[in-house]
Tab-separated table of C-alpha atoms in Angstrom:
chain	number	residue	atom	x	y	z
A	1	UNK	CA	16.413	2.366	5.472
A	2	UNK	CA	12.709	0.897	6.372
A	3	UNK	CA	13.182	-2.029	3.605
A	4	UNK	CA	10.535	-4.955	3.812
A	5	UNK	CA	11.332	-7.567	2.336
A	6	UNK	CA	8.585	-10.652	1.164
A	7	UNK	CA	9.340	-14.332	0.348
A	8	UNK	CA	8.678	-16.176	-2.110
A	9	UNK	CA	8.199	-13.318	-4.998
A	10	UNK	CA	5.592	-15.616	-6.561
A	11	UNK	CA	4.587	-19.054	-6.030
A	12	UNK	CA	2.309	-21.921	-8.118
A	13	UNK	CA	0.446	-24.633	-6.199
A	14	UNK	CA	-2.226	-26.946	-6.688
A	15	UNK	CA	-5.283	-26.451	-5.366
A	16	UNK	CA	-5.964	-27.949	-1.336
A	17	UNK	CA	-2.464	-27.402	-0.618
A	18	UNK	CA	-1.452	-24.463	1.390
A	19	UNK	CA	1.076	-21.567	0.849
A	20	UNK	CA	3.081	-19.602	3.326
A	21	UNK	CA	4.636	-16.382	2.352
A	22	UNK	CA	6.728	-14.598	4.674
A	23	UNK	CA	7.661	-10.728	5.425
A	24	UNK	CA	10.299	-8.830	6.605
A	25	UNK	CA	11.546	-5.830	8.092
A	26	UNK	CA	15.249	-6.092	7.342
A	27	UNK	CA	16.641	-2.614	9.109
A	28	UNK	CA	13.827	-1.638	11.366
A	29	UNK	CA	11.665	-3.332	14.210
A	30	UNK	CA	8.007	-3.657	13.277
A	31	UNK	CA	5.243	-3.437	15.949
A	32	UNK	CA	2.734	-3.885	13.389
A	33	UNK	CA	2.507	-5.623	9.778
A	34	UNK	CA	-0.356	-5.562	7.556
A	35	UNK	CA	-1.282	-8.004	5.281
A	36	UNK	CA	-2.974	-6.754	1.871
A	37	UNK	CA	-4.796	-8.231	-1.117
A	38	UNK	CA	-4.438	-6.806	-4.485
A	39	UNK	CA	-6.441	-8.017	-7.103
A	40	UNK	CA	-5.957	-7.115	-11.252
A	41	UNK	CA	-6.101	-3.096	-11.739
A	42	UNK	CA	-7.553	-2.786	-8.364
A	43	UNK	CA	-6.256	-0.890	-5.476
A	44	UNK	CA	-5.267	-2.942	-2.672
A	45	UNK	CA	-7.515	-4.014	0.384
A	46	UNK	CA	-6.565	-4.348	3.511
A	47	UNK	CA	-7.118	-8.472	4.555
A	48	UNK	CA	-5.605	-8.235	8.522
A	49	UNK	CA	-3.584	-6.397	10.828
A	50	UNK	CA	-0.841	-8.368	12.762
A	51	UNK	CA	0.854	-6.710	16.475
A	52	UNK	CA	3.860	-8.456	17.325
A	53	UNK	CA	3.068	-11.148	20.288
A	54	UNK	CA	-0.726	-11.368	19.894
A	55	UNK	CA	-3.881	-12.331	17.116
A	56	UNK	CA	-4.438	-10.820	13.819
A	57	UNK	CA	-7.412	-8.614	13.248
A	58	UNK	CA	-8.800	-9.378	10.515
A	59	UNK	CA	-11.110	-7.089	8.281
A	60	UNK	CA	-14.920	-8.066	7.497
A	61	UNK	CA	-15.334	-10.756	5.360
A	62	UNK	CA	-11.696	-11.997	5.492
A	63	UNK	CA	-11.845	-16.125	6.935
A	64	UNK	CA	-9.387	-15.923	9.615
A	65	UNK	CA	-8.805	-19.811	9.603
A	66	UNK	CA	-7.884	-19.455	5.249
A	67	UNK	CA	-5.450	-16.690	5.930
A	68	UNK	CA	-3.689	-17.709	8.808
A	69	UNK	CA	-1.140	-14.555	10.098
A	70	UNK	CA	1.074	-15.108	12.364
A	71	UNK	CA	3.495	-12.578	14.022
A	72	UNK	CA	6.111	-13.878	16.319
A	73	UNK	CA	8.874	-11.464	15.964
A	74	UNK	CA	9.888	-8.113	15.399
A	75	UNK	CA	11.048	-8.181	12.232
A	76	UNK	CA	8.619	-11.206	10.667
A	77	UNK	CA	5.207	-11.923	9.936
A	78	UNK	CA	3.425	-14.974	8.024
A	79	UNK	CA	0.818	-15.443	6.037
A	80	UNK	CA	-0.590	-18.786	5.542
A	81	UNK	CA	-3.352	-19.858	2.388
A	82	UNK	CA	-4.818	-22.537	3.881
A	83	UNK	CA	-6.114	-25.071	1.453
A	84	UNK	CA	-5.957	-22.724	-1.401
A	85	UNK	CA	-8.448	-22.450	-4.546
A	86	UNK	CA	-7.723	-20.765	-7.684
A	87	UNK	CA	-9.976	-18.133	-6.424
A	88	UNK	CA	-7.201	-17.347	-3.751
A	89	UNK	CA	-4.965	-16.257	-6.635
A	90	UNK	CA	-3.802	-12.893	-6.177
A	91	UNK	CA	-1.500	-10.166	-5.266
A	92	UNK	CA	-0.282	-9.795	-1.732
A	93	UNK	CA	1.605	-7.288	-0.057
A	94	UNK	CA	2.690	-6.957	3.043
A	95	UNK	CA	3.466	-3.641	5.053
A	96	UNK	CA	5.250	-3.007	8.224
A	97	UNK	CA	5.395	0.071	10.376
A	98	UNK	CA	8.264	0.488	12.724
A	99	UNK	CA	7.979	2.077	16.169
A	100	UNK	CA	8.900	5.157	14.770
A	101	UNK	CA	7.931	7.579	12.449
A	102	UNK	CA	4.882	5.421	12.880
A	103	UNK	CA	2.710	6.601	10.796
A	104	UNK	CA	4.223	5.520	8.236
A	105	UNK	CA	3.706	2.230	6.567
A	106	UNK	CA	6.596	0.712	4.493
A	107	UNK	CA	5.278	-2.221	1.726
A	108	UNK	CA	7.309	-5.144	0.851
A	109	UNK	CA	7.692	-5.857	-2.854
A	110	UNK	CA	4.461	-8.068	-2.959
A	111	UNK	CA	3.767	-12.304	-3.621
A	112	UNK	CA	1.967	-13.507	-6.698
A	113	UNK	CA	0.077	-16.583	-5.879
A	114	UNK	CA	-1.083	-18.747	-8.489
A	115	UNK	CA	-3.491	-21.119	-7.684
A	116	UNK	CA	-3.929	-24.292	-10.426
B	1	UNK	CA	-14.668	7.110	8.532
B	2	UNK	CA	-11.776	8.326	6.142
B	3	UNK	CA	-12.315	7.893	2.326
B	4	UNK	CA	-10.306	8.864	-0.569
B	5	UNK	CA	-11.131	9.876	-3.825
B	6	UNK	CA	-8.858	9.824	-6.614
B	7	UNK	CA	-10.000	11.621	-10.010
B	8	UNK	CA	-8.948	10.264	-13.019
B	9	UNK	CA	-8.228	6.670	-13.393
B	10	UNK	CA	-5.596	7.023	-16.240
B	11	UNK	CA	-3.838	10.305	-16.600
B	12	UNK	CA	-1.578	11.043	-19.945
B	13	UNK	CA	0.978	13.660	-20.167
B	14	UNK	CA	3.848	14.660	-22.724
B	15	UNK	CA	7.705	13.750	-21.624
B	16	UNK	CA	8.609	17.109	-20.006
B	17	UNK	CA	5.048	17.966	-19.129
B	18	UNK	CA	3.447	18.921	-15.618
B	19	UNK	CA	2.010	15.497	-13.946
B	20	UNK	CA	-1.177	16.675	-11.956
B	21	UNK	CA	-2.801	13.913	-10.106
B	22	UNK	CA	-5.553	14.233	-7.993
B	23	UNK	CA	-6.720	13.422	-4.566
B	24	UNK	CA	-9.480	14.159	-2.121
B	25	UNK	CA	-10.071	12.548	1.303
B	26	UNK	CA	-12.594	12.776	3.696
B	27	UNK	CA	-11.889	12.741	7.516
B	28	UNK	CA	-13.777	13.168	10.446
B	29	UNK	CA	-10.528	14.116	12.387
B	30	UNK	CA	-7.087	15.707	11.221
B	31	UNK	CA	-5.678	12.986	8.822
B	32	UNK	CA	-2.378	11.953	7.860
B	33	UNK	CA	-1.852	11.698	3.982
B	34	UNK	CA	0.380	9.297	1.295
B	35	UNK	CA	0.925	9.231	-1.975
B	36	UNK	CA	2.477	5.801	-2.838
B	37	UNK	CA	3.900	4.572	-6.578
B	38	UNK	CA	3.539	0.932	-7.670
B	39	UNK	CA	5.413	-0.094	-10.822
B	40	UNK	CA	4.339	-3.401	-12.567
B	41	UNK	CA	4.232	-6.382	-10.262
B	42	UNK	CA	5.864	-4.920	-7.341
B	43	UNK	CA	4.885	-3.061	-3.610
B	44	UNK	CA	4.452	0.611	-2.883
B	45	UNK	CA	6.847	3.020	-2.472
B	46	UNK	CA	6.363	5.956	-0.682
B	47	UNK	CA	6.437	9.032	-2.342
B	48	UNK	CA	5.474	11.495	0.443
B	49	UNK	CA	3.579	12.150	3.287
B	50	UNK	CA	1.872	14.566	5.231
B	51	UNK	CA	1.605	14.374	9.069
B	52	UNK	CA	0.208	17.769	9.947
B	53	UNK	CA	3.437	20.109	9.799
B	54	UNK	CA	3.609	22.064	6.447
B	55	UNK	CA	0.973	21.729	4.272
B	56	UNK	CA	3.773	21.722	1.083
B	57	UNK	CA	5.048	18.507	1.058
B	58	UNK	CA	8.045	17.407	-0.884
B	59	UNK	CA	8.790	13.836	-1.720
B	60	UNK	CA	11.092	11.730	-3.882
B	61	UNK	CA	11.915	11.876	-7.265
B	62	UNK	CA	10.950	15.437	-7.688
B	63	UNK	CA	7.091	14.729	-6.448
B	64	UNK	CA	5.104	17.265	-4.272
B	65	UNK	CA	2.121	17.919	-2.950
B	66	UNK	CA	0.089	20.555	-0.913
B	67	UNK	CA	-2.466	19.825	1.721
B	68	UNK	CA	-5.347	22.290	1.440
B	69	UNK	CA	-7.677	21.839	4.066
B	70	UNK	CA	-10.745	23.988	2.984
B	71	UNK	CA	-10.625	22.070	-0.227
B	72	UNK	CA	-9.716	18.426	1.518
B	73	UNK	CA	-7.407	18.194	-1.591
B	74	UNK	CA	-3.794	16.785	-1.373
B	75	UNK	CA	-2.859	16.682	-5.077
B	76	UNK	CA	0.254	14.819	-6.468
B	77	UNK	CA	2.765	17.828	-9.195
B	78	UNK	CA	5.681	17.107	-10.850
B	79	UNK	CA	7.158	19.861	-12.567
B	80	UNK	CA	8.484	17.874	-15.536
B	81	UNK	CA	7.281	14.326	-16.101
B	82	UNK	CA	10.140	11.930	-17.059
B	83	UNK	CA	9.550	8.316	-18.940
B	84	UNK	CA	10.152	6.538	-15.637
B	85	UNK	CA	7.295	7.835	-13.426
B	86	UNK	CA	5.404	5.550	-15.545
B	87	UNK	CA	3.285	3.745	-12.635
B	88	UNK	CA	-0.017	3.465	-10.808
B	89	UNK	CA	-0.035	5.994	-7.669
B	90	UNK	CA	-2.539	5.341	-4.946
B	91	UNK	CA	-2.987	8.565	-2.098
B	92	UNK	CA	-3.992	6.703	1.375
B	93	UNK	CA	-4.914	8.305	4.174
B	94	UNK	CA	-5.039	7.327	8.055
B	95	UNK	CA	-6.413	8.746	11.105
B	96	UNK	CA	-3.381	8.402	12.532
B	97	UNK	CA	-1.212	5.358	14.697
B	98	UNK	CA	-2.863	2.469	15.162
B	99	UNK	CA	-5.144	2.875	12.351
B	100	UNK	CA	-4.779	1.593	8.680
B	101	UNK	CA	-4.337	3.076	5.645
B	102	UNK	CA	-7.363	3.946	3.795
B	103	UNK	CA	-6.383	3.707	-0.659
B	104	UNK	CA	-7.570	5.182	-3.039
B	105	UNK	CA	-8.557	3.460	-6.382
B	106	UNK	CA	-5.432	4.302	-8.196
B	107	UNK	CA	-4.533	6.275	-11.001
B	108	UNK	CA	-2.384	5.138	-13.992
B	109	UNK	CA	0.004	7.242	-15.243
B	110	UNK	CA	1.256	7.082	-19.045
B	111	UNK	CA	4.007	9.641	-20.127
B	112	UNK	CA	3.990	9.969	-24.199
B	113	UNK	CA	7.634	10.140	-25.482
């Protein structure tokens, strides 16, 4: 149980275009979803927080019109790289916590992005 | 606000060896604790967690850990490490629901055949 899934696994674009990657919670109902930013041999930081029916929060210094989130169901969330530059490349994870045992957050399998 | 510290950056251990691996938080209010594992290019899994009911806490693939309060340690033991818990682990913590998860820096683990 609590699988999240993410789609695509990794993607390559030129720069100016924009990406979407998607996440799921395939066996549980997800309130919440985070969206997180991994770069090389770092830990992972925390870009926005997404409630099911209502706006993102986004962390400090995270440009809420680059990463557009977007949370209209239960079981999916969005993330959108607006007009991406290779500086945009990274690793990102999502995570969704269900409405119970809700403390704990479950972490889909993570998007490379790859920006040219 | 919640912090965690994880010692070590890159532990080694022997195949068969005791895997030690460190964590300290800080938290102005009773937290909840994780240890997660990442392999190579993919997500977390969750190892364990603690949510304030025994402080021994016993996860999957033969992980545990013990909260310890007076110490604000919640270290990661295996008994016997095994080639495949090759990895990075993070410990998180978080206040609790509705808040997010506060990582650590990660710590690599090798395991020498």
């Amino acid at each position: 149980g609590a699988v999240v899934s993410q789609h695509p696994s990794w993607v390559i674009c030129k720069s100016g275009t924009s990406v979407k990657i998607e996440c799921r919670s395939l066996d549980f109902q997800a309130t919440t979803m985070f969206w997180y930013r991994q770069f090389p041999k770092q830990s992972l930081m925390l870009m926005a927080t997404s409630n099911e029916g209502s706006k993102a929060t986004y962390e400090q210094g995270v440009e809420k019109d680059k990463f557009l989130i977007n949370h209209a169901s239960l079981t999916l969330s969005t993330l959108t790289v607006t007009s991406a530059h290779p500086e945009d490349s990274s690793f990102y994870i999502c995570s969704a916590r269900g409405t119970g045992g809700f403390e704990t957050q479950y972490f889909g399998p993570g998007t490379r992005l790859l920006v040219l | 606000a919640q912090s965690v510290t994880q010692l070590g950056s890159h532990v080694s251990v022997s195949e068969g060896a005791l895997v030690l691996l460190r964590c300290n938080y800080s938290s102005s209010v009773p937290p909840y604790l994780f240890w997660y594992v990442q392999y190579p290019n993919q997500g977390l899994q969750l190892l364990l967690k603690y949510t304030s009911a025994a402080t021994l806490v016993k996860g999957i693939n033969g992980f545990e850990a013990e909260f310890k309060k007076s110490e604000t340690s919640f270290h990661l033991t295996k008994p016997s490490a095994h080639m495949s818990d090759a990895a990075e682990y993070f410990c998180a913590v978080n206040k609790g629901y509705g808040n997010k998860l506060v990582f650590g820096a990660g710590t690599i683990l090798r395991v020498k055949s």
